[in-house]
Amino acid sequence: MSNEPHRFAPIQRSLHWLMAACIIAMLFIGVGMVSTVAPKYLPLILIHKTLGVTLLILVVVRLALRLHYGAPPLPDDLPPAIKLGARLSHLALYGFMIIMPLLGLGMLWAAAYPVVLYGGIRIPALLAQSDRVHTLLWNAHFYLGFAFFALVLLHLAAALFHALLRRDGVFATIALLPLRNKATPAE
Amino acid sequence: MNQSGNLPRSGLGSLVLIAVVLGGGAAAFAYTAGWLSPGRLTPERMIAALTPPSGAPLGHRRNHAKGICFTGVFEANGNGLELSRARVFERGTHPALGRFNLGTADPNAVDATVRVRGLGLQIAADGEEWRMALINPPFFAVSTPQAFHDLLIASGKKDPEAMKTFIQANPEFAAFATWAKTAPWTASYAEEPYHGLNSFIFTDAKGGEHAVRWSLLPMAQVTPISQAELDKRGPDFLEQEIVERVRASGPQRWSMVTTVADPGDPTADPSKAWPESRHTVQVGTLVVQRIEQERDGPCRDVNFDPTVLPPGIRPSDDPFPAARSSVYRKSYDLRAAEARDYPRTGAAKP
Ligand code: HEM
Ligand code: HEM
Ligand code: HEM
């Protein structure tokens, strides 16, 4: 990260938005599927499992890219406390992206359910059935799911704050397409 | 999102926009989660309807709460491959695990008082798994999951009008009521037939699809007995009887028969039996070899979710398997979290 770029690499930007869309979908599918007994429950939970495991693979790729490419610096005039908050919240977002799918898988394993994804792909169990472990992981997946959603909202608010109010070029670092009235700060 | 140049320039406008986006996001989430729609039939509401006034059976299944485990094998004769490519149908012996049970939310129910008897079963073959839960009536009480919920609510009310109103709205229930009154009882789990009732789609190796239902028909001699006679037995006579029968006479058997729908048969309504004349295929034999108490037994930790299916079997347009899966999952979550209220005696499991 010695050579700090102005923007995230295109592949990082693409992954950010692809995963953002999928994660938001996962959160909505999650709370939607557990609150219905309708036939759509079955396709929803199948998508939830399949997309969740796909996201686990994607976050590993994303972290590798992050280590390789690094990230553009935050604007110099951003107060240190805000900078710290931004870093910590990004760390937490990565944490959620890793832990949520693992908790989902673990909770199914600990309940002795076979984990079968779209296309009949079967994931072998790495945990034995256990009421205690199932309950622990279930609770974690449940509460962290809501915390994840809250943090995504906060992240969204911060992004809009940068884009609309501060107009400090932070949004441009991750935007998919170059912004029309570029406000990338001079460095 | 990438045209911030066009967005409102005033700070206040931007703040309002941010608030609207966040509020809208949170509201959409709440709506999806059902928090804004108290009328939605959720697994929680179904469980609440199952819960007796005396309270939930903590640590136990929320329905079919009384039961006993068995292990054994499924002996497939190979005929099932005509209908489905699932490996459980390949000729051979596949391990089976299951649970005899009573259709009640009371784990301490007196056996002679419970009309519906059931069987949960899991058959494994080469990494594939098939789970099911079957009951002894030849058709289900109601046509839809919503009607099942309404039945639970109506039958839980003291007001006799409640059931009348329910039957008016769900006339299919009359056939079940007649079955419950007139069908013979037996004195053994081993003498009961168990019917899957829900329709599934079997896919054969050539890709051909067949809508089917299946049943386990007892090979033991069936001796009908009156309920009055059963009343004289102990509260747990069914469990004692099956333990004793397997100990004294050895393994107990059921023939598994699949029935194939004709075009136009009602696959989406388990309260409608198909005509007797339908093509049937005898696919194998369930052999129950060993009985174990549920408390420390291998069936305790299994959710006999009827949507755990091997490749070659999938749900049909019958709305019940999805509803059952979602409610059984919730029931499992609850009873696993309450394991302390139903402690194991063995040191085998934490
Ligand atoms: C589920 C949704 C999302 C997740 C998990 C997520 C995650 C992340 C993470 C981990 C970073 C830090 C990148 C790094 O430093 O390696 C980041 C950056 C960023 N995200 Fe998101 N994001 C999501 C949705 C959004 C949305 C909806 C927006 C805006 C509308 C957005 C705007 C941004 C911006 C502007 C940055 C750049 C911050 C910087 O330059 O330090 N994100 N996102
Ligand atoms: C980014 C990843 C994931 C997110 C954001 C996520 C989010 C959620 C949410 C919000 C719920 C609803 C909780 C509730 O209201 O009760 C949920 C439930 C569930 N999730 Fe996930 N999930 C993820 C990954 C996974 C994975 C990979 C699996 C399994 C392979 C999984 C399995 C489940 C299951 C089985 C439930 C229902 C739990 C129950 O009530 O029994 N999830 N998830
Ligand atoms: C919407 C309708 C239904 C609801 C809400 C419902 C609810 C339940 C619940 C909550 C359990 C306990 C699950 C567990 O904790 O593992 C259960 C078990 C059972 N159900 Fe249902 N059920 C429905 C329909 C049916 C039908 C149609 C059948 C038979 C064809 C059936 C047969 C059984 C059997 C045999 C068990 C016991 C399985 C075992 O031994 O674990 N149920 N049911």
XYZ file of N, CA, C and O in Angstrom, chain B residues 180-245:
264
model
N -61.873 -40.027 11.470
C -61.468 -40.037 12.875
C -62.485 -40.799 13.730
O -62.125 -41.488 14.678
N -63.778 -40.681 13.362
C -64.822 -41.353 14.146
C -64.913 -42.832 13.843
O -65.161 -43.643 14.721
N -64.717 -43.206 12.568
C -65.068 -44.565 12.166
C -63.889 -45.488 11.881
O -64.057 -46.705 11.920
N -62.722 -44.945 11.585
C -61.614 -45.831 11.224
C -61.220 -46.684 12.426
O -61.251 -46.209 13.558
N -60.863 -47.948 12.185
C -60.477 -48.811 13.310
C -59.161 -48.352 13.935
O -58.318 -47.765 13.261
N -59.019 -48.594 15.223
C -57.764 -48.334 15.911
C -56.959 -49.630 15.919
O -57.509 -50.714 15.676
N -55.675 -49.525 16.175
C -54.872 -50.724 16.421
C -54.130 -50.510 17.726
O -54.071 -49.393 18.241
N -53.552 -51.579 18.232
C -52.851 -51.490 19.505
C -51.343 -51.431 19.323
O -50.587 -51.667 20.262
N -50.904 -51.140 18.073
C -49.455 -51.143 17.849
C -49.039 -50.187 16.741
O -49.708 -50.084 15.713
N -47.918 -49.532 16.959
C -47.312 -48.747 15.882
C -47.017 -49.644 14.677
O -47.043 -49.189 13.533
N -46.719 -50.920 14.951
C -46.312 -51.833 13.876
C -47.476 -52.219 12.972
O -47.275 -52.748 11.890
N -48.723 -51.960 13.423
C -49.883 -52.370 12.634
C -50.500 -51.206 11.859
O -51.527 -51.358 11.211
N -49.872 -50.054 11.931
C -50.429 -48.872 11.263
C -49.856 -48.700 9.859
O -48.672 -48.948 9.637
N -50.687 -48.222 8.944
C -50.143 -47.732 7.675
C -49.715 -46.279 7.895
O -50.279 -45.585 8.734
N -48.731 -45.834 7.163
C -48.314 -44.424 7.249
C -48.300 -43.848 5.840
O -47.659 -44.396 4.945
N -49.038 -42.755 5.666
C -49.203 -42.173 4.333
C -48.492 -40.826 4.229
O -48.625 -39.982 5.121
N -47.822 -40.623 3.116
C -47.097 -39.364 2.901
C -48.033 -38.205 2.606
O -47.732 -37.055 2.918
N -49.144 -38.504 1.965
C -50.219 -37.549 1.649
C -49.822 -36.425 0.703
O -50.555 -36.085 -0.209
N -48.684 -35.837 0.900
C -48.265 -34.754 -0.002
C -47.749 -35.347 -1.305
O -47.235 -36.464 -1.332
N -47.912 -34.568 -2.373
C -47.478 -35.013 -3.701
C -46.094 -34.466 -4.004
O -45.788 -33.316 -3.682
N -45.300 -35.296 -4.619
C -43.952 -34.891 -5.029
C -43.758 -35.287 -6.484
O -44.529 -36.079 -7.031
N -42.719 -34.720 -7.096
C -42.397 -35.078 -8.474
C -41.162 -35.974 -8.476
O -40.116 -35.585 -7.949
N -41.304 -37.161 -9.037
C -40.171 -38.056 -9.232
C -39.642 -37.835 -10.648
O -40.433 -37.712 -11.588
N -38.317 -37.797 -10.788
C -37.711 -37.670 -12.106
C -36.872 -38.911 -12.372
O -35.979 -39.233 -11.585
N -37.172 -39.606 -13.456
C -36.426 -40.831 -13.754
C -35.150 -40.502 -14.526
O -34.878 -39.339 -14.853
N -34.353 -41.545 -14.798
C -33.032 -41.318 -15.405
C -33.143 -40.680 -16.785
O -32.232 -39.994 -17.239
N -34.272 -40.907 -17.462
C -34.437 -40.319 -18.801
C -35.018 -38.909 -18.747
O -35.256 -38.292 -19.779
N -35.283 -38.431 -17.533
C -35.826 -37.080 -17.405
C -37.348 -37.060 -17.345
O -37.951 -36.001 -17.233
N -37.979 -38.222 -17.420
C -39.440 -38.289 -17.332
C -39.904 -37.916 -15.932
O -39.271 -38.290 -14.945
N -41.001 -37.180 -15.844
C -41.488 -36.727 -14.545
C -42.807 -37.394 -14.180
O -43.671 -37.581 -15.030
N -42.936 -37.738 -12.910
C -44.125 -38.443 -12.432
C -44.563 -37.820 -11.124
O -43.764 -37.726 -10.194
N -45.827 -37.398 -11.041
C -46.361 -36.897 -9.773
C -46.763 -38.102 -8.937
O -47.512 -38.963 -9.408
N -46.245 -38.176 -7.719
C -46.498 -39.362 -6.890
C -46.833 -38.980 -5.449
O -46.555 -37.872 -4.987
N -47.436 -39.958 -4.765
C -47.522 -39.955 -3.306
C -47.050 -41.336 -2.879
O -47.005 -42.252 -3.703
N -46.700 -41.502 -1.623
C -46.293 -42.839 -1.195
C -46.798 -43.166 0.204
O -47.161 -42.275 0.968
N -46.810 -44.464 0.485
C -47.283 -44.951 1.773
C -46.397 -46.094 2.238
O -45.768 -46.764 1.429
N -46.392 -46.295 3.558
C -45.749 -47.460 4.147
C -46.878 -48.335 4.688
O -47.622 -47.908 5.580
N -47.028 -49.528 4.109
C -48.130 -50.400 4.509
C -47.592 -51.516 5.400
O -46.615 -52.175 5.045
N -48.233 -51.731 6.568
C -47.675 -52.679 7.536
C -47.726 -54.110 6.997
O -48.705 -54.507 6.368
N -46.668 -54.869 7.231
C -46.667 -56.273 6.855
C -47.085 -57.124 8.049
O -47.345 -58.310 7.912
N -47.166 -56.500 9.229
C -47.630 -57.229 10.414
C -49.130 -57.480 10.281
O -49.840 -56.748 9.595
N -49.593 -58.530 10.944
C -51.023 -58.817 11.033
C -51.717 -57.646 11.730
O -51.275 -57.215 12.795
N -52.771 -57.099 11.116
C -53.473 -55.968 11.723
C -54.702 -56.462 12.490
O -55.554 -57.143 11.925
N -54.779 -56.133 13.777
C -55.925 -56.534 14.593
C -56.655 -55.286 15.058
O -56.180 -54.584 15.952
N -57.804 -54.984 14.445
C -58.544 -53.793 14.872
C -58.995 -53.939 16.319
O -59.254 -55.061 16.796
N -59.085 -52.814 16.981
C -59.443 -52.839 18.397
C -60.228 -51.556 18.678
O -60.040 -50.549 17.990
N -61.105 -51.599 19.657
C -61.898 -50.396 19.922
C -61.122 -49.431 20.808
O -60.233 -49.835 21.561
N -61.508 -48.168 20.727
C -60.809 -47.175 21.549
C -61.070 -47.460 23.024
O -60.183 -47.268 23.863
N -62.278 -47.958 23.321
C -62.619 -48.269 24.709
C -61.650 -49.305 25.265
O -61.201 -49.226 26.419
N -61.308 -50.260 24.419
C -60.367 -51.304 24.825
C -58.981 -50.686 25.116
O -58.314 -51.029 26.092
N -58.589 -49.747 24.225
C -57.269 -49.112 24.382
C -57.208 -48.258 25.646
O -56.161 -48.115 26.261
N -58.378 -47.684 26.009
C -58.431 -46.846 27.204
C -57.970 -47.586 28.445
O -57.509 -46.977 29.413
N -58.107 -48.903 28.405
C -57.757 -49.683 29.594
C -56.253 -49.886 29.714
O -55.766 -50.350 30.735
N -55.545 -49.596 28.631
C -54.091 -49.819 28.692
C -53.395 -48.634 29.347
O -53.992 -47.578 29.555
N -52.137 -48.802 29.601
C -51.364 -47.739 30.244
C -51.197 -46.538 29.331
O -51.430 -46.635 28.117
N -50.791 -45.402 29.877
C -50.666 -44.181 29.076
C -49.607 -44.290 27.977
O -49.676 -43.573 26.981
N -48.634 -45.189 28.151
C -47.548 -45.297 27.174
C -47.532 -46.663 26.503
O -46.474 -47.165 26.098
N -48.697 -47.284 26.371
C -48.689 -48.674 25.894
C -48.076 -48.821 24.510
O -47.465 -49.833 24.207
N -48.210 -47.791 23.653
C -47.681 -47.929 22.283
C -46.156 -48.074 22.300
O -45.592 -48.895 21.574
N -45.512 -47.260 23.126
C -44.054 -47.340 23.187
C -43.621 -48.666 23.805
O -42.710 -49.340 23.319
N -44.312 -49.068 24.894
C -43.953 -50.334 25.534
C -44.170 -51.492 24.571
O -43.358 -52.413 24.472
N -45.270 -51.435 23.827
C -45.618 -52.520 22.914
C -44.581 -52.673 21.823
O -44.173 -53.785 21.483
N -44.121 -51.541 21.236
C -43.200 -51.653 20.101
C -41.822 -52.141 20.585
O -41.161 -52.942 19.913
N -41.438 -51.710 21.777
C -40.173 -52.201 22.347
C -40.260 -53.719 22.515
O -39.379 -54.468 22.086
N -41.353 -54.146 23.120
C -41.535 -55.556 23.427
C -41.663 -56.390 22.140
O -41.073 -57.459 21.998
N -42.403 -55.869 21.167
C -42.632 -56.601 19.924
C -41.312 -56.835 19.167
O -41.035 -57.935 18.709
